[in-house]
Short mmCIF file of C-alpha atoms and ligand atoms in Angstrom, two decimals:
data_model
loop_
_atom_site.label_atom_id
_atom_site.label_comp_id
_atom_site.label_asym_id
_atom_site.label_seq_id
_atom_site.Cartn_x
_atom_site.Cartn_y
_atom_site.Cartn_z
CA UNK A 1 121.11 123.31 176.42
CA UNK A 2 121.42 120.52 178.51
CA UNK A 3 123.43 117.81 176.68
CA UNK A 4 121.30 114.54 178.63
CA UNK A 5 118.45 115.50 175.65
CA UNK A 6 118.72 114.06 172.46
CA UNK A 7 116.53 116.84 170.67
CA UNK A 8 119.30 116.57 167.81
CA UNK A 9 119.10 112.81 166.97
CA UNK A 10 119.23 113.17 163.56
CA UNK A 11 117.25 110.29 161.10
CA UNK A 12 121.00 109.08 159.93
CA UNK A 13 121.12 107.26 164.06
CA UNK A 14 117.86 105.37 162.78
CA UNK A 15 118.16 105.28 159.42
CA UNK A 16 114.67 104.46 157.67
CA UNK A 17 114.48 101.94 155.45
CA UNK A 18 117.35 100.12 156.54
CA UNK A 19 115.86 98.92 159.81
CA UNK A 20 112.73 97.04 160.59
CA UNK A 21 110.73 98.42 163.21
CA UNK A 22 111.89 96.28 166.31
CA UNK A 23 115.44 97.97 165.26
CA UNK A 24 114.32 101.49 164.56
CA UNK A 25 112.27 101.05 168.46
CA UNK A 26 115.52 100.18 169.87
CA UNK A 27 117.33 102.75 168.31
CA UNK A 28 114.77 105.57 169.44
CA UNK A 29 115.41 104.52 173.03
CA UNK A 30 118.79 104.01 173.20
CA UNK A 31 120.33 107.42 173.23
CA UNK A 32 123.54 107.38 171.72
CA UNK A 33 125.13 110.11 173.16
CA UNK A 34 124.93 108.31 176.87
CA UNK A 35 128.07 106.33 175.33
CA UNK A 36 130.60 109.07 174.30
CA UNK A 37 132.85 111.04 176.42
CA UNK A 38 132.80 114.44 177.08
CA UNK A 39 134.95 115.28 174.36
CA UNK A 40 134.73 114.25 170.95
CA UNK A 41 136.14 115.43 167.74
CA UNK A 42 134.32 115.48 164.35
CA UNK A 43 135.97 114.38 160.36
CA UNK A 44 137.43 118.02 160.32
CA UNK A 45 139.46 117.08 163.82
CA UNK A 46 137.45 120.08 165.24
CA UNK A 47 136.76 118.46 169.31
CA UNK A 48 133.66 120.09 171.13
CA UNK A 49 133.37 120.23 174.56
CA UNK A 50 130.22 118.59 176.02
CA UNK A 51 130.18 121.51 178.95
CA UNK A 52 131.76 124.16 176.66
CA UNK A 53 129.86 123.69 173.75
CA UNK A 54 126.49 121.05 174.41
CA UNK A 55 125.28 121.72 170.75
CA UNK A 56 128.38 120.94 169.16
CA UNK A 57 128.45 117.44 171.16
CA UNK A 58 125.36 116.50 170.58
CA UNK A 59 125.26 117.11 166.92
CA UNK A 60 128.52 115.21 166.28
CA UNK A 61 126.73 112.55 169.28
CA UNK A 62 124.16 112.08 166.31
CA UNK A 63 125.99 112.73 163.14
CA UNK A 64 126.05 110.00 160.95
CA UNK A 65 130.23 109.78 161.57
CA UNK A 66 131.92 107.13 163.54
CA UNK A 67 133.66 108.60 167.02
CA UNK A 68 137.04 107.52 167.47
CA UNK A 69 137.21 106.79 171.72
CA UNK A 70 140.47 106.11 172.19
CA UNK A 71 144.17 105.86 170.43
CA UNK A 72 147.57 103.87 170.51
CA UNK A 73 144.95 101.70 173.30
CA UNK A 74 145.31 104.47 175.62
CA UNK A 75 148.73 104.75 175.81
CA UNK A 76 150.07 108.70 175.99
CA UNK A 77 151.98 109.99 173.65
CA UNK A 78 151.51 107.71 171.00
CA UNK A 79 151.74 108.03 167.35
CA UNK A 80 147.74 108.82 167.33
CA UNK A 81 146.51 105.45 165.74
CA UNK A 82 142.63 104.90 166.57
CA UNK A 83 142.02 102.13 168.95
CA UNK A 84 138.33 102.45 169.91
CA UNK A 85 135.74 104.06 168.63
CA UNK A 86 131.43 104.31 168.63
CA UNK A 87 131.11 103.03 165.26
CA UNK A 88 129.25 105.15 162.61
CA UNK A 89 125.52 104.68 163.21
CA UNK A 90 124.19 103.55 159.30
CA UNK A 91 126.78 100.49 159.92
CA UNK A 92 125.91 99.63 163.33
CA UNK A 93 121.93 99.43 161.70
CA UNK A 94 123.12 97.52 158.62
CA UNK A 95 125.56 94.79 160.98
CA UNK A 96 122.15 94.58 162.88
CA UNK A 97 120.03 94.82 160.54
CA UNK A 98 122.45 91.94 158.74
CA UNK A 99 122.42 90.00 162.04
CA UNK A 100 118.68 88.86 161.82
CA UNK A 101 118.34 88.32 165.54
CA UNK A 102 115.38 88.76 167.46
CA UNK A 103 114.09 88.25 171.23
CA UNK A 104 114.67 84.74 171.95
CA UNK A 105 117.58 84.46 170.42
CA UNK A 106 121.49 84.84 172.75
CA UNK A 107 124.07 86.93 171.24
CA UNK A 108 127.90 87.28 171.33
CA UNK A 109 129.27 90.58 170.92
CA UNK A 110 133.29 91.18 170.88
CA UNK A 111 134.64 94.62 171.14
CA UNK A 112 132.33 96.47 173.57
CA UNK A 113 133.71 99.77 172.80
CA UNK A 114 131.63 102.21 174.09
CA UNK A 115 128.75 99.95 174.99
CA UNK A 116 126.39 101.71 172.31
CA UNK A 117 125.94 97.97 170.64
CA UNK A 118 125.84 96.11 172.98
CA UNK A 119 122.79 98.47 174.71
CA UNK A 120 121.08 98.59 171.32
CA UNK A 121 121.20 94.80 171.64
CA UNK A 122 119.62 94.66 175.37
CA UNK A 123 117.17 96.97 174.24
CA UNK A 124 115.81 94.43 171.68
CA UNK A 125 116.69 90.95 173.37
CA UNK A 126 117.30 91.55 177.41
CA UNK A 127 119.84 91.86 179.16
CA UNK A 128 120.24 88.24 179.77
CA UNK A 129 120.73 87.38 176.04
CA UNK A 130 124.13 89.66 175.54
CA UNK A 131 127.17 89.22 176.40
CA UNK A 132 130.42 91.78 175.16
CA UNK A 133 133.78 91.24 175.19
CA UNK A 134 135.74 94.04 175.46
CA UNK A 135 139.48 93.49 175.58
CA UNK A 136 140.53 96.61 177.38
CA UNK A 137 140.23 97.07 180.72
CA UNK A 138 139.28 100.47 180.92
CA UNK A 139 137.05 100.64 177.84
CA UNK A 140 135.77 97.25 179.52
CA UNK A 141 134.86 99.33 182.88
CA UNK A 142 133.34 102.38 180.61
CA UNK A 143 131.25 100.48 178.96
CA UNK A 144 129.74 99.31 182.15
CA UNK A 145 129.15 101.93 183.72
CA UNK A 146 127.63 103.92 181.02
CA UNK A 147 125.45 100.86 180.38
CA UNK A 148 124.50 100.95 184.38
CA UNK A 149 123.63 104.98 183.95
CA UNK A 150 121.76 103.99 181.08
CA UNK A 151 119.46 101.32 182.41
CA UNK A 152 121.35 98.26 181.30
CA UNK A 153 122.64 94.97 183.11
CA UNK A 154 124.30 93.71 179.79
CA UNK A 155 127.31 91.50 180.89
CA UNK A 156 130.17 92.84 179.85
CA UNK A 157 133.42 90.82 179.77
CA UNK A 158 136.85 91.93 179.93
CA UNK A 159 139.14 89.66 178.02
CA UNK A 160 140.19 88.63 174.63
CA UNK A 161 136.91 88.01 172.13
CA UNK A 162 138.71 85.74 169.77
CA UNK A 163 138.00 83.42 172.32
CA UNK A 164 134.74 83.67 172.69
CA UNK A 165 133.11 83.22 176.23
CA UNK A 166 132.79 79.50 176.61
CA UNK A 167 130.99 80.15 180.24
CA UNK A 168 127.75 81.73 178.52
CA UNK A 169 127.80 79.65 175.00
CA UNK A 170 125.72 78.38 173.17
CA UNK A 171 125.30 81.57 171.41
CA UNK A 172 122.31 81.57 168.48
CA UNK A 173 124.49 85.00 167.18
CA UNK A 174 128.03 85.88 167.06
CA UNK A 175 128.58 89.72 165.66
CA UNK A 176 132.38 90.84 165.82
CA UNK A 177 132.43 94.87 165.81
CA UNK A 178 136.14 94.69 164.98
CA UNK A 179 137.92 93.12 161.72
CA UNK A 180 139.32 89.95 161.90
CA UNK A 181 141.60 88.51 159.24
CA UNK A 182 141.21 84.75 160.23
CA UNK A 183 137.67 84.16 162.18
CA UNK A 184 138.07 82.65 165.86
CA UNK A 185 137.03 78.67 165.50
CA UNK A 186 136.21 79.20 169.05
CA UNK A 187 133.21 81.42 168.07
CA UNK A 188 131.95 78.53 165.86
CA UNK A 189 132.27 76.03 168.74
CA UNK A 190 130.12 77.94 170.74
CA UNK A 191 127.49 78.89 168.21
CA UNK A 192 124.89 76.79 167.99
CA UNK A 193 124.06 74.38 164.64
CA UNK A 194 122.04 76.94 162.17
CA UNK A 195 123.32 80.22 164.01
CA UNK A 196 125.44 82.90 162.70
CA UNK A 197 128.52 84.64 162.68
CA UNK A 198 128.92 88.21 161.62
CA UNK A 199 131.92 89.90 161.39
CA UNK A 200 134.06 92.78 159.34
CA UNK A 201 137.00 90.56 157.27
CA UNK A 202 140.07 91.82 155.71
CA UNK A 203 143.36 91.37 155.29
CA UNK A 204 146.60 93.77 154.92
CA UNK A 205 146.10 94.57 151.17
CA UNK A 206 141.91 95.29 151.46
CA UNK A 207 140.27 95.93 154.52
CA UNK A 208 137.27 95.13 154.18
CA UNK A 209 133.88 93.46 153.78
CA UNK A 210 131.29 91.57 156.16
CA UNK A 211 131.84 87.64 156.45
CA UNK A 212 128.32 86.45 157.49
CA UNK A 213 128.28 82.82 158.07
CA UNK A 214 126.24 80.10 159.19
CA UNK A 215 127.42 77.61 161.40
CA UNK A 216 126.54 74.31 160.14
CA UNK A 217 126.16 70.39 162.12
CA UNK A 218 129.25 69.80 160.75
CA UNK A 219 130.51 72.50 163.06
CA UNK A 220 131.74 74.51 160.46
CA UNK A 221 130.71 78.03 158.98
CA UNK A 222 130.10 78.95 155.63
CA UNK A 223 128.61 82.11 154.06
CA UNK A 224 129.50 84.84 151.72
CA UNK A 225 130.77 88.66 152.03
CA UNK A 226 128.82 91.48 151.59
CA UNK A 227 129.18 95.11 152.76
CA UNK A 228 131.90 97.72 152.50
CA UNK A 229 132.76 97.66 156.21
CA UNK A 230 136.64 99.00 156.81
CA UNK A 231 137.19 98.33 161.25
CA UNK A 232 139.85 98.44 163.01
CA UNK A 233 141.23 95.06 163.89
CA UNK A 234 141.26 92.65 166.44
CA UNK A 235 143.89 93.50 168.60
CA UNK A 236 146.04 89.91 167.79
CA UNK A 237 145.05 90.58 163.88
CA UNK A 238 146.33 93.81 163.56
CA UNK A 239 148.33 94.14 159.80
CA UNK A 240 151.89 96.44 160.26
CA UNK A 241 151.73 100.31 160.26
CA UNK A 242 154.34 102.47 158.88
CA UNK A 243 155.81 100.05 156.31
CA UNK A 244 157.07 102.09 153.50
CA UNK A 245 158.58 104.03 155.64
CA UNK A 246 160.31 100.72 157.31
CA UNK A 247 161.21 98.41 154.54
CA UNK A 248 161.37 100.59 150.93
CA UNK A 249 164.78 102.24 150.82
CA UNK A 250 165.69 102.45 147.31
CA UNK A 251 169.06 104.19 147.84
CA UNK A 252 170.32 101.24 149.42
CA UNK A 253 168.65 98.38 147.86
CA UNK A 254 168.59 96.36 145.05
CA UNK A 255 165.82 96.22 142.56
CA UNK A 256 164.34 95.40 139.12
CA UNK A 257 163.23 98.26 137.09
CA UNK A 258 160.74 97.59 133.93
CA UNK A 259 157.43 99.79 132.49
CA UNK A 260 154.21 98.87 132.62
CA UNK A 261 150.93 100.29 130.50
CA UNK A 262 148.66 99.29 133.89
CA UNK A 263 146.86 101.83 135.99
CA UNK A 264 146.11 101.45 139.27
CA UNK A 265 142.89 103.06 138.66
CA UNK A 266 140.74 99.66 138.44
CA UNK A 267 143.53 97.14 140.53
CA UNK A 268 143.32 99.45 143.50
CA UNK A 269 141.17 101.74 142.88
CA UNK A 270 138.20 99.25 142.38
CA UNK A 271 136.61 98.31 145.61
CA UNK A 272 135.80 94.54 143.90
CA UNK A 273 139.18 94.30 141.97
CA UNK A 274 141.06 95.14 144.96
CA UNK A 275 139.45 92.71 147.38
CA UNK A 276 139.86 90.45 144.86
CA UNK A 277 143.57 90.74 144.67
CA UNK A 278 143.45 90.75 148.34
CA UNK A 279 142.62 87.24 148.31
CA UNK A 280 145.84 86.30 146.19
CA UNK A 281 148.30 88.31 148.16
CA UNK A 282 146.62 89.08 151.65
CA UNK A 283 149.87 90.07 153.42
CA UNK A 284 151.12 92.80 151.20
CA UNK A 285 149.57 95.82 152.32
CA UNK A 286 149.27 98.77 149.24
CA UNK A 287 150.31 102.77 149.89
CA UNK A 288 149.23 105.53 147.80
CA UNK A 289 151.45 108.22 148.62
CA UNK A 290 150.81 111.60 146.50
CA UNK A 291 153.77 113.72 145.86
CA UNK A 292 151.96 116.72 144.28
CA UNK A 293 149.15 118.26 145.02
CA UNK A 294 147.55 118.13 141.35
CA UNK A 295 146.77 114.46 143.04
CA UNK A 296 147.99 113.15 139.52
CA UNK A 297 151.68 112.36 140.12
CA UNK A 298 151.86 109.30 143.22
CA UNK A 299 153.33 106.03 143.73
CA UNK A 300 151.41 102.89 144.47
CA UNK A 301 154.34 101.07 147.14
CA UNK A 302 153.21 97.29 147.53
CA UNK A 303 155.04 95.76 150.57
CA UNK A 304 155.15 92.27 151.55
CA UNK A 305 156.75 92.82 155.93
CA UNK A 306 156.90 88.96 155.94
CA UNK A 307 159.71 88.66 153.19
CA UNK A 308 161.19 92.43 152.93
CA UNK A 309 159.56 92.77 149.19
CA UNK A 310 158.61 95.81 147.89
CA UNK A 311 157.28 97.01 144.39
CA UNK A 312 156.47 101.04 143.54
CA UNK A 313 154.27 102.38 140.93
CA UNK A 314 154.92 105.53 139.72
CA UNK A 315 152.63 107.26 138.04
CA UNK A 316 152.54 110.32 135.60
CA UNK A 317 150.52 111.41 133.53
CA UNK A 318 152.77 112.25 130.66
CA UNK A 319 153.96 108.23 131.30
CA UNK A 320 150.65 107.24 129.81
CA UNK A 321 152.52 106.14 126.58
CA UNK A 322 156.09 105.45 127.53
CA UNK A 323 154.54 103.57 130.63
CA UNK A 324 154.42 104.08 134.08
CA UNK A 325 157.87 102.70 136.30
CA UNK A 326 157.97 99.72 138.35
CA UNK A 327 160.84 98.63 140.66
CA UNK A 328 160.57 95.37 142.43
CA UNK A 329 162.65 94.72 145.73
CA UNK A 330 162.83 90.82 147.38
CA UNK A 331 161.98 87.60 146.95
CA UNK A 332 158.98 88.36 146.21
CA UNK A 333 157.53 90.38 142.79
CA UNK A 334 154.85 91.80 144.07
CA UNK A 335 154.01 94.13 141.21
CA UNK A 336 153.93 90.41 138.97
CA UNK A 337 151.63 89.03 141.37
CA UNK A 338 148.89 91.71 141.62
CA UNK A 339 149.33 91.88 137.58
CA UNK A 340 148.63 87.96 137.62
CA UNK A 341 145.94 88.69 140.48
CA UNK A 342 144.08 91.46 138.60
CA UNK A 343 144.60 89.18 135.32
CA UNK A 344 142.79 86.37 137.29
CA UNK A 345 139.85 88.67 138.42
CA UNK A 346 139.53 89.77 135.13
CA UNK A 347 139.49 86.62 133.13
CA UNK A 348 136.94 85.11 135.81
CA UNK A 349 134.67 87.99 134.32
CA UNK A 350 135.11 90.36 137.23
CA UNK A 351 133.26 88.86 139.66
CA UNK A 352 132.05 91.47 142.65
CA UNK A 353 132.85 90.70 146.24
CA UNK A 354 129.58 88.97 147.02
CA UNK A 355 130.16 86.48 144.99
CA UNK A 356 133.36 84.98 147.07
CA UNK A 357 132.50 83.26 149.95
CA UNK A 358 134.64 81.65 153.28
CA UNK A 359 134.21 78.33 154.84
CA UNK A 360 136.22 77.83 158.06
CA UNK A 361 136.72 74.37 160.43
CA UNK A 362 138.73 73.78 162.89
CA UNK A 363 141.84 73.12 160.25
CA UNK A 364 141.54 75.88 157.88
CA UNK A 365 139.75 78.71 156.95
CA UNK A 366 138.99 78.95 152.77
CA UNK A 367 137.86 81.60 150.25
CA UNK A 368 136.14 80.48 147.23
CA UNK A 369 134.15 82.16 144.24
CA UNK A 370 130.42 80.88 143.92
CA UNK A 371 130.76 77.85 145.85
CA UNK A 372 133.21 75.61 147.41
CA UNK A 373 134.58 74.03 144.97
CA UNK A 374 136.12 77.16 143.16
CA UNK A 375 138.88 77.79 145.69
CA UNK A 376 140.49 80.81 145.22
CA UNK A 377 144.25 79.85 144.97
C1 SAM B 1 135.07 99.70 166.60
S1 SAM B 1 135.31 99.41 168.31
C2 SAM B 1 133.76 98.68 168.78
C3 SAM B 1 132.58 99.59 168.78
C4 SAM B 1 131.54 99.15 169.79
N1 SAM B 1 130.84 97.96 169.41
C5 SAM B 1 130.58 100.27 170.13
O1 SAM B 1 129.37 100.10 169.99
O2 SAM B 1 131.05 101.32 170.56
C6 SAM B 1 136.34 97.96 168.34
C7 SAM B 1 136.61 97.48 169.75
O3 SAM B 1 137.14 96.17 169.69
C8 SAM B 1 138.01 96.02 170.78
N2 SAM B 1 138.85 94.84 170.56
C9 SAM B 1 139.93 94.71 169.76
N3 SAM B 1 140.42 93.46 169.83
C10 SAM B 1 139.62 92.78 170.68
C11 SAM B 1 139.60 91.45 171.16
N4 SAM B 1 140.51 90.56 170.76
N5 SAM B 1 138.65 91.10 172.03
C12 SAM B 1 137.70 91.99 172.44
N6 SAM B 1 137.67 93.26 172.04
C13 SAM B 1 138.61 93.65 171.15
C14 SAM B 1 138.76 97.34 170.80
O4 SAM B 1 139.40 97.56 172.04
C15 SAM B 1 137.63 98.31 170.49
O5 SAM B 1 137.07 98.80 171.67
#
């Protein structure tokens, strides 16, 4: 079969009901597949071959998965952490679907990536109305070419997106296809008054949600989350890898051992509660590591990489009444201040994630429940 034919797009690359018809046109016509390379491995790791095995490829071209493109930001040899990557198709529709941006309008795209995007984004507006960022040189290049092939002129930039791309602003549209933990000001400066900013926010202990603000005269952008959207991050944003492995070492460290009757069921396990907690402790990333395979016996580790703290949560199920051990390590308690965290959520009636919103100037950027005058502390 001759892999240039996209008799396999399945309905999850357009899915109905999620896009208007504009959106659904432009994602008929832009043929997804045009943006992958030639090899490409599915969620089992399996990799098909787009010479080897066309079928393969183009099934996994239109599966409803995202397609990592690149690790360690092509360096060889790496540790294998993904870098690049088509996104999966249902949340490329929902950011533009989210985006509300239609011809007439100029839009601001950072991370390239493939180019898949940014061409869906021609397709509907023109060429002349996108511009990518793509901070990679090579992935920069890809991207253009593949848009050439594909019948696109988008401008693609190569350079760092958190600074926007002063020479073509105003934008009426800024969408971010990586996660940011602090958004640009520079994209607000060259969004015009009433336009919007779109973007996947997190920080080390929750990543993440969709920040979708509007830029306002004041020249500052306000808006609430929505979405369960986990990206990678912004290459200057990225939170630490590897840190129980780098700061617990219990052997050799001091800590405070008590029992506690909390699960970690609801304070991580709870998309809401744990973006919540996120808020009140953003730089402590959380680990689950499992040690059996029964998946009941595993340790929450909490670690804080800015001051060395560490808390772990064992848990066991025969601990249920004695209570489940907690050792804290540094400075910081970090097991105290998610308990205070998930006490907060709690007692503010457990609000969900849509209900906290973000206002950033050119000073600060704050997260508040309802509006802006309950600042999260
Ligand atoms: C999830 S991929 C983007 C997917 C892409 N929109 C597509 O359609 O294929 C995230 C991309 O953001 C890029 N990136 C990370 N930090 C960046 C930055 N500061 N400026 C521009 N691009 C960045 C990465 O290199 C990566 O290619």
């Amino acid at each position: 079969m001759e892999a240039g034919t996209r008799g396999t797009t399945s309905s999850a690359s357009h899915p109905a009901g999620v896009l208007a018809r504009h959106w659904r046109t432009a994602f008929e016509r832009v043929e997804r597949h045009r943006f992958l390379p030639d090899r490409i491995s599915g969620p089992d790791g399996v990799t098909a071959d787009r010479s080897r095995d066309p079928g393969h490829w183009l099934g996994l071209a239109y599966a409803d998965i995202p397609i990592v493109t690149q690790v360690d930001d092509g360096a060889e040899n790496g540790p294998g952490y993904p870098t690049s990557s088509a996104s999966q198709p249902t949340i490329v529709a929902d950011m533009l679907r989210r985006l509300d941006v239609f011809p007439g309008r100029r839009v601001l795209e950072i991370g390239t990536g493939t180019g898949y995007n940014a061409a869906l984004l021609s397709q509907l507006l023109g060429d002349a109305a996108v511009t990518s960022v793509e901070i990679d040189a090579d992935l920069a290049e890809t991207a253009r070419t593949r848009l050439r092939e594909a019948g696109f002129g988008t401008f693609v930039v190569t350079g760092d997106g958190t600074l926007g791309c002063p020479s073509r602003a105003p934008f009426d549209r800024v969408i971010c296809t990586a996660a940011v933990q602090r958004v640009p000001y520079p994209w607000i400066e060259q969004t015009r008054s009433g336009g919007r900013i779109l973007t996947p926010w997190g920080n080390a202990f929750h990543n993440g949600v969709l920040a979708d603000l509007t830029v306002g005269p004041d020249a500052t952008a306000r808006g609430r989350f929505g979405g369960d959207a986990a990206f990678m991050w912004v290459r200057a944003q990225r939170v630490p890898r590897r840190v129980v492995e780098a700061f617990v070492r219990p052997e050799e460290q001091a800590f405070e051992s008590t029992r506690t009757e909390l699960h970690p069921y609801e304070p991580i396990g709870d998309f809401d509660a744990s973006f919540a907690i996120g808020l009140r402790m953003p730089t402590v990333l959380n680990r689950v590591e499992f040690s059996e395979d029964d998946g009941q016996r595993y340790t929450v580790y909490l670690v804080d990489p800015e001051t060395a703290s560490w808390a772990s949560w064992r848990i066991e199920p025969e601990h249920r009444e004695t209570g489940h051990e907690v050792r804290q390590h540094g400075p910081r308690e970090l097991f105290t201040e998610l308990e205070a965290a998930y006490h907060w959520w709690r007692e503010r009636g457990r609000p969900v994630h849509a209900r906290f919103g973000l206002t950033v100037s050119a000073e600060r950027q704050s997260v508040w429940l309802d509006d802006e005058t309950g600042l999260v502390p």
